[in-house]
CSV table of C-alpha atoms and ligand atoms in Angstrom, one decimal:
chain,number,residue,atom,x,y,z
A,1,UNK,CA,53.8,130.4,85.4
A,2,UNK,CA,53.8,134.1,84.8
A,3,UNK,CA,55.7,135.4,81.8
A,4,UNK,CA,58.4,136.8,84.1
A,5,UNK,CA,58.8,133.5,85.9
A,6,UNK,CA,59.0,131.7,82.6
A,7,UNK,CA,61.7,134.0,81.4
A,8,UNK,CA,63.6,133.6,84.7
A,9,UNK,CA,63.3,129.8,84.5
A,10,UNK,CA,64.6,129.7,80.9
A,11,UNK,CA,67.5,132.0,81.9
A,12,UNK,CA,68.5,129.7,84.8
A,13,UNK,CA,68.2,126.7,82.6
A,14,UNK,CA,70.5,128.3,80.0
A,15,UNK,CA,73.0,129.4,82.7
A,16,UNK,CA,73.1,125.9,84.2
A,17,UNK,CA,73.6,124.3,80.8
A,18,UNK,CA,76.6,126.7,80.3
A,19,UNK,CA,78.0,125.7,83.7
A,20,UNK,CA,77.5,122.0,83.0
A,21,UNK,CA,79.5,122.3,79.8
A,22,UNK,CA,82.3,124.1,81.7
A,23,UNK,CA,82.4,121.4,84.4
A,24,UNK,CA,82.7,118.7,81.8
A,25,UNK,CA,85.5,120.5,80.1
A,26,UNK,CA,87.2,120.9,83.4
A,27,UNK,CA,86.9,117.2,84.1
A,28,UNK,CA,88.4,116.3,80.7
A,29,UNK,CA,91.2,118.9,80.8
A,30,UNK,CA,92.1,118.5,84.5
A,31,UNK,CA,91.7,114.7,84.4
A,32,UNK,CA,95.0,114.1,86.1
A,33,UNK,CA,94.5,116.5,89.0
A,34,UNK,CA,90.9,115.1,89.5
A,35,UNK,CA,92.4,111.7,89.7
A,36,UNK,CA,95.1,112.8,92.1
A,37,UNK,CA,92.5,114.6,94.3
A,38,UNK,CA,90.4,111.5,94.4
A,39,UNK,CA,93.4,109.3,95.2
A,40,UNK,CA,94.8,111.6,97.9
A,41,UNK,CA,91.4,112.2,99.5
A,42,UNK,CA,90.3,108.5,99.6
A,43,UNK,CA,93.6,107.2,100.9
A,44,UNK,CA,92.2,108.1,104.4
A,45,UNK,CA,89.1,106.0,103.9
A,46,UNK,CA,89.3,103.1,106.5
A,47,UNK,CA,87.0,100.3,105.3
A,48,UNK,CA,85.4,99.8,102.0
A,49,UNK,CA,82.6,102.4,102.0
A,50,UNK,CA,79.0,101.2,101.5
A,51,UNK,CA,77.4,104.5,100.9
A,52,UNK,CA,78.9,107.7,99.4
A,53,UNK,CA,77.5,111.1,99.1
A,54,UNK,CA,78.6,113.7,96.5
A,55,UNK,CA,77.3,117.2,97.6
A,56,UNK,CA,76.8,119.8,94.8
A,57,UNK,CA,77.6,117.0,92.4
A,58,UNK,CA,77.4,119.1,89.2
A,59,UNK,CA,77.7,116.8,86.2
A,60,UNK,CA,79.0,114.0,88.5
A,61,UNK,CA,82.7,113.9,87.9
A,62,UNK,CA,83.3,113.1,91.6
A,63,UNK,CA,80.3,110.8,92.0
A,64,UNK,CA,81.3,108.7,89.0
A,65,UNK,CA,85.0,108.6,89.9
A,66,UNK,CA,84.1,107.4,93.4
A,67,UNK,CA,81.7,104.8,92.0
A,68,UNK,CA,84.6,103.4,89.9
A,69,UNK,CA,87.1,103.7,92.8
A,70,UNK,CA,84.8,101.8,95.2
A,71,UNK,CA,83.0,99.1,93.1
A,72,UNK,CA,80.9,97.8,96.1
A,73,UNK,CA,79.6,101.2,97.0
A,74,UNK,CA,76.3,102.9,96.3
A,75,UNK,CA,76.8,106.6,95.4
A,76,UNK,CA,74.2,109.4,96.0
A,77,UNK,CA,74.7,112.6,94.0
A,78,UNK,CA,72.9,115.6,95.4
A,79,UNK,CA,72.4,118.9,93.6
A,80,UNK,CA,69.6,121.5,93.4
A,81,UNK,CA,69.9,121.7,89.6
A,82,UNK,CA,67.8,119.3,87.5
A,83,UNK,CA,70.0,120.1,84.5
A,84,UNK,CA,73.1,118.7,86.5
A,85,UNK,CA,71.3,115.7,87.8
A,86,UNK,CA,70.1,114.7,84.3
A,87,UNK,CA,73.7,114.8,83.2
A,88,UNK,CA,74.9,112.7,86.1
A,89,UNK,CA,72.2,110.0,85.2
A,90,UNK,CA,73.2,110.1,81.5
A,91,UNK,CA,76.9,109.7,82.3
A,92,UNK,CA,76.2,106.9,84.8
A,93,UNK,CA,74.2,105.1,82.2
A,94,UNK,CA,77.0,105.5,79.6
A,95,UNK,CA,79.6,104.1,82.0
A,96,UNK,CA,77.4,101.2,83.1
A,97,UNK,CA,77.2,102.6,86.7
A,98,UNK,CA,73.5,103.6,86.8
A,99,UNK,CA,72.7,100.7,89.1
A,100,UNK,CA,74.9,102.2,91.8
A,101,UNK,CA,74.5,105.9,91.2
A,102,UNK,CA,71.4,107.6,92.5
A,103,UNK,CA,70.5,111.3,92.2
A,104,UNK,CA,68.7,113.3,94.8
A,105,UNK,CA,67.4,116.8,93.9
A,106,UNK,CA,67.8,119.1,97.0
A,107,UNK,CA,68.7,122.6,97.9
A,108,UNK,CA,71.2,122.2,100.7
A,109,UNK,CA,70.6,125.7,101.8
A,110,UNK,CA,67.1,124.8,102.7
A,111,UNK,CA,67.2,121.4,104.4
A,112,UNK,CA,69.4,118.3,104.6
A,113,UNK,CA,67.9,115.6,102.4
A,114,UNK,CA,66.8,112.2,103.8
A,115,UNK,CA,69.9,110.3,102.5
A,116,UNK,CA,70.5,108.1,105.6
A,117,UNK,CA,73.9,107.2,107.1
A,118,UNK,CA,77.0,107.4,104.8
A,119,UNK,CA,80.7,106.4,105.0
A,120,UNK,CA,82.2,109.0,102.7
A,121,UNK,CA,81.1,112.5,101.7
A,122,UNK,CA,82.7,114.4,98.7
A,123,UNK,CA,82.2,118.1,98.3
A,124,UNK,CA,84.1,119.6,95.4
A,125,UNK,CA,83.9,123.4,94.4
A,126,UNK,CA,80.8,123.4,96.5
A,127,UNK,CA,81.3,124.3,100.2
A,128,UNK,CA,82.0,128.0,99.3
A,129,UNK,CA,78.6,128.2,97.5
A,130,UNK,CA,76.4,127.4,100.5
A,131,UNK,CA,74.9,130.1,102.6
A,132,UNK,CA,76.0,128.6,106.0
A,133,UNK,CA,79.0,126.3,105.6
A,134,UNK,CA,79.2,125.7,109.4
A,135,UNK,CA,75.6,124.5,109.5
A,136,UNK,CA,76.2,122.3,106.5
A,137,UNK,CA,79.3,120.8,108.0
A,138,UNK,CA,77.3,120.0,111.1
A,139,UNK,CA,74.8,118.1,108.9
A,140,UNK,CA,77.6,116.3,107.1
A,141,UNK,CA,79.1,115.2,110.4
A,142,UNK,CA,75.8,113.9,111.7
A,143,UNK,CA,75.2,111.9,108.5
A,144,UNK,CA,78.6,110.2,108.6
A,145,UNK,CA,79.0,107.0,110.5
A,146,UNK,CA,81.8,107.1,113.1
A,147,UNK,CA,85.2,106.8,111.3
A,148,UNK,CA,83.6,108.1,108.1
A,149,UNK,CA,85.4,110.7,106.0
A,150,UNK,CA,84.5,114.0,104.4
A,151,UNK,CA,86.7,115.2,101.5
A,152,UNK,CA,86.5,118.9,100.6
A,153,UNK,CA,88.0,120.2,97.3
A,154,UNK,CA,88.2,123.8,96.2
A,155,UNK,CA,89.9,125.6,93.3
A,156,UNK,CA,92.8,127.8,94.5
A,157,UNK,CA,91.9,130.3,91.9
A,158,UNK,CA,90.0,130.6,88.6
A,159,UNK,CA,91.5,128.5,85.7
A,160,UNK,CA,94.2,130.5,83.8
A,161,UNK,CA,94.9,130.2,80.1
A,162,UNK,CA,96.6,133.3,78.8
A,163,UNK,CA,100.2,134.3,78.5
A,164,UNK,CA,101.2,137.5,80.4
A,165,UNK,CA,101.8,139.3,77.1
A,166,UNK,CA,99.2,138.5,74.4
A,167,UNK,CA,100.7,140.7,71.7
A,168,UNK,CA,97.5,142.9,71.9
A,169,UNK,CA,96.3,145.2,74.7
A,170,UNK,CA,98.1,145.9,78.0
A,171,UNK,CA,100.0,142.9,79.5
A,172,UNK,CA,98.4,141.2,82.5
A,173,UNK,CA,94.8,141.0,81.2
A,174,UNK,CA,93.9,137.7,82.9
A,175,UNK,CA,95.2,138.8,86.3
A,176,UNK,CA,93.1,142.0,86.1
A,177,UNK,CA,90.0,140.1,85.2
A,178,UNK,CA,90.5,137.6,88.0
A,179,UNK,CA,91.1,140.4,90.5
A,180,UNK,CA,87.8,142.0,89.4
A,181,UNK,CA,85.9,138.7,89.8
A,182,UNK,CA,87.6,138.0,93.2
A,183,UNK,CA,86.4,141.4,94.3
A,184,UNK,CA,82.9,140.3,93.2
A,185,UNK,CA,83.1,137.2,95.4
A,186,UNK,CA,83.9,134.6,92.8
A,187,UNK,CA,85.4,131.4,94.2
A,188,UNK,CA,85.8,133.1,97.7
A,189,UNK,CA,86.7,130.6,100.3
A,190,UNK,CA,88.9,130.3,103.4
A,191,UNK,CA,91.3,127.5,104.4
A,192,UNK,CA,88.5,125.2,105.6
A,193,UNK,CA,90.7,123.5,108.2
A,194,UNK,CA,89.7,125.6,111.2
A,195,UNK,CA,86.0,125.3,110.6
A,196,UNK,CA,86.3,121.5,110.0
A,197,UNK,CA,88.1,121.2,113.3
A,198,UNK,CA,85.5,123.3,115.1
A,199,UNK,CA,82.8,121.0,113.7
A,200,UNK,CA,84.6,118.1,115.4
A,201,UNK,CA,86.5,116.6,112.4
A,202,UNK,CA,90.1,115.3,112.5
A,203,UNK,CA,91.7,117.0,109.5
A,204,UNK,CA,94.4,116.0,107.0
A,205,UNK,CA,95.7,118.6,104.5
A,206,UNK,CA,95.4,121.0,102.9
A,207,UNK,CA,97.0,119.1,100.0
A,208,UNK,CA,97.5,120.8,96.6
A,209,UNK,CA,97.1,119.2,93.2
A,210,UNK,CA,97.9,120.9,89.9
A,211,UNK,CA,97.0,120.4,86.2
A,212,UNK,CA,99.6,118.5,84.2
A,213,UNK,CA,101.5,120.5,81.6
A,214,UNK,CA,100.9,118.3,78.6
A,215,UNK,CA,97.8,119.5,76.8
A,216,UNK,CA,96.2,119.3,73.3
A,217,UNK,CA,96.4,122.9,72.0
A,218,UNK,CA,93.0,122.7,70.2
A,219,UNK,CA,91.3,121.4,73.3
A,220,UNK,CA,92.9,124.1,75.5
A,221,UNK,CA,91.8,126.8,73.0
A,222,UNK,CA,88.2,125.5,73.0
A,223,UNK,CA,88.1,125.4,76.8
A,224,UNK,CA,89.6,128.9,77.0
A,225,UNK,CA,87.0,130.2,74.5
A,226,UNK,CA,84.1,128.6,76.5
A,227,UNK,CA,85.5,129.8,79.9
A,228,UNK,CA,86.2,133.4,78.8
A,229,UNK,CA,82.8,133.7,77.1
A,230,UNK,CA,81.3,132.6,80.4
A,231,UNK,CA,83.2,135.3,82.3
A,232,UNK,CA,82.6,138.1,79.7
A,233,UNK,CA,79.2,139.3,81.0
A,234,UNK,CA,80.4,139.5,84.6
A,235,UNK,CA,83.4,141.6,83.5
A,236,UNK,CA,81.2,144.2,81.7
A,237,UNK,CA,81.3,146.9,84.4
A,238,UNK,CA,84.3,145.6,86.3
A,239,UNK,CA,87.3,146.1,84.1
A,240,UNK,CA,88.4,149.0,81.9
A,241,UNK,CA,86.9,149.4,78.4
A,242,UNK,CA,90.4,148.8,76.8
A,243,UNK,CA,90.5,145.4,78.5
A,244,UNK,CA,87.0,144.5,77.4
A,245,UNK,CA,88.1,145.4,73.9
A,246,UNK,CA,91.0,143.1,74.1
A,247,UNK,CA,88.8,140.3,75.5
A,248,UNK,CA,86.4,140.8,72.6
A,249,UNK,CA,89.2,140.4,70.1
A,250,UNK,CA,90.3,137.2,71.7
A,251,UNK,CA,86.8,135.9,71.6
A,252,UNK,CA,86.1,136.9,68.0
A,253,UNK,CA,87.0,133.8,65.9
A,254,UNK,CA,88.0,135.9,62.9
A,255,UNK,CA,90.4,138.2,64.7
A,256,UNK,CA,94.1,137.4,64.0
A,257,UNK,CA,94.8,137.1,67.7
A,258,UNK,CA,91.7,135.0,68.5
A,259,UNK,CA,91.9,132.4,71.2
A,260,UNK,CA,90.9,129.7,68.7
A,261,UNK,CA,93.9,130.5,66.5
A,262,UNK,CA,96.5,130.7,69.2
A,263,UNK,CA,99.2,128.2,70.1
A,264,UNK,CA,100.4,130.0,73.3
A,265,UNK,CA,97.6,129.0,75.7
A,266,UNK,CA,98.1,126.8,78.7
A,267,UNK,CA,95.6,125.7,81.3
A,268,UNK,CA,96.8,126.3,84.8
A,269,UNK,CA,94.6,125.4,87.7
A,270,UNK,CA,95.4,124.3,91.3
A,271,UNK,CA,93.1,122.6,93.7
A,272,UNK,CA,93.3,122.2,97.4
A,273,UNK,CA,92.0,119.1,99.1
A,274,UNK,CA,91.1,118.5,102.8
A,275,UNK,CA,90.3,115.1,104.3
A,276,UNK,CA,88.2,115.3,107.5
A,277,UNK,CA,87.4,112.2,109.6
A,278,UNK,CA,84.4,112.0,112.0
A,279,UNK,CA,86.0,110.4,115.1
B,1,SAM,C1,80.9,124.8,90.8
B,1,SAM,S1,79.8,123.5,90.7
B,1,SAM,C2,80.8,122.1,91.2
B,1,SAM,C3,80.3,120.8,90.7
B,1,SAM,C4,81.1,119.5,91.0
B,1,SAM,N1,81.1,119.2,92.4
B,1,SAM,C5,82.6,119.7,90.4
B,1,SAM,O1,83.5,119.9,91.2
B,1,SAM,O2,82.7,119.6,89.2
B,1,SAM,C6,78.7,123.7,92.2
B,1,SAM,C7,77.5,122.8,92.1
B,1,SAM,O3,76.8,123.0,93.4
B,1,SAM,C8,75.4,123.1,93.2
B,1,SAM,N2,74.9,123.9,94.3
B,1,SAM,C9,75.2,125.1,94.6
B,1,SAM,N3,74.5,125.5,95.7
B,1,SAM,C10,73.7,124.4,96.1
B,1,SAM,C11,72.7,124.2,97.1
B,1,SAM,N4,72.5,125.2,98.0
B,1,SAM,N5,72.1,123.0,97.1
B,1,SAM,C12,72.4,122.0,96.2
B,1,SAM,N6,73.3,122.2,95.2
B,1,SAM,C13,73.9,123.4,95.1
B,1,SAM,C14,75.3,123.8,91.8
B,1,SAM,O4,74.0,123.5,91.2
B,1,SAM,C15,76.5,123.2,91.1
B,1,SAM,O5,76.1,122.0,90.3
């Protein structure tokens, strides 16, 4: 490997570790809405599924929830990131599910992996990331047995934590940051229903699930700190200097208004779920 390639690989590894940490925080903090998304999506499953596929599985929150929900099923978690798949394997071992959860490294933009026929496909916060969603949905349809189900989940918007008025800086900081990131294409996705129907699926939904209001303030502050630190580099040239200054105060643990010292944070995140059956 050249020095440049080595540097790039280490940067990617670091970025994926950061994302993995956020995905696990999301799973813990949004546990109720994850459970509701799984419950709503899987109520359209007809028979007990034998094989389940989790596409863009990340750290495996969906794959493991489905393995618990369907104790007779074998679950295949697909992701292009080795960092993510190692976490899926470790979590499956910890939960005693490693006999039924298999990982498959694959870049789904490049080719559909040889996973065989499946009964249920789960794709959470993933479909908007692929280069050609129409082609991917065609592959999903072809891999599903007749009557099989695809469940697609997306975040309606980026997770929100901050009150409108922080007591420092101009009110509305979080909305301005999210608008800047939306303009940069973050979490951009349509209502998937028309494309699912064009691909030949029978669609239920969209159905929205929201995070519950009861939260541990220290855990919320820790998640807010991790999440906003993750956003900070992308905001560098996209919001006004004054907003960057406020953000840096929030992120500095010693600042009197620091996120880690605040009691006025509340995680708000909505998810949309679509259930699509192959006739
Ligand atoms: C935002 S995360 C969502 C993870 C998980 N499904 C969840 O909801 O917590 C997106 C995941 O998709 C994976 N991914 C993105 N593009 C991919 C591709 N073309 N092929 C395989 N995996 C991909 C990323 O590595 C990442 O783990």
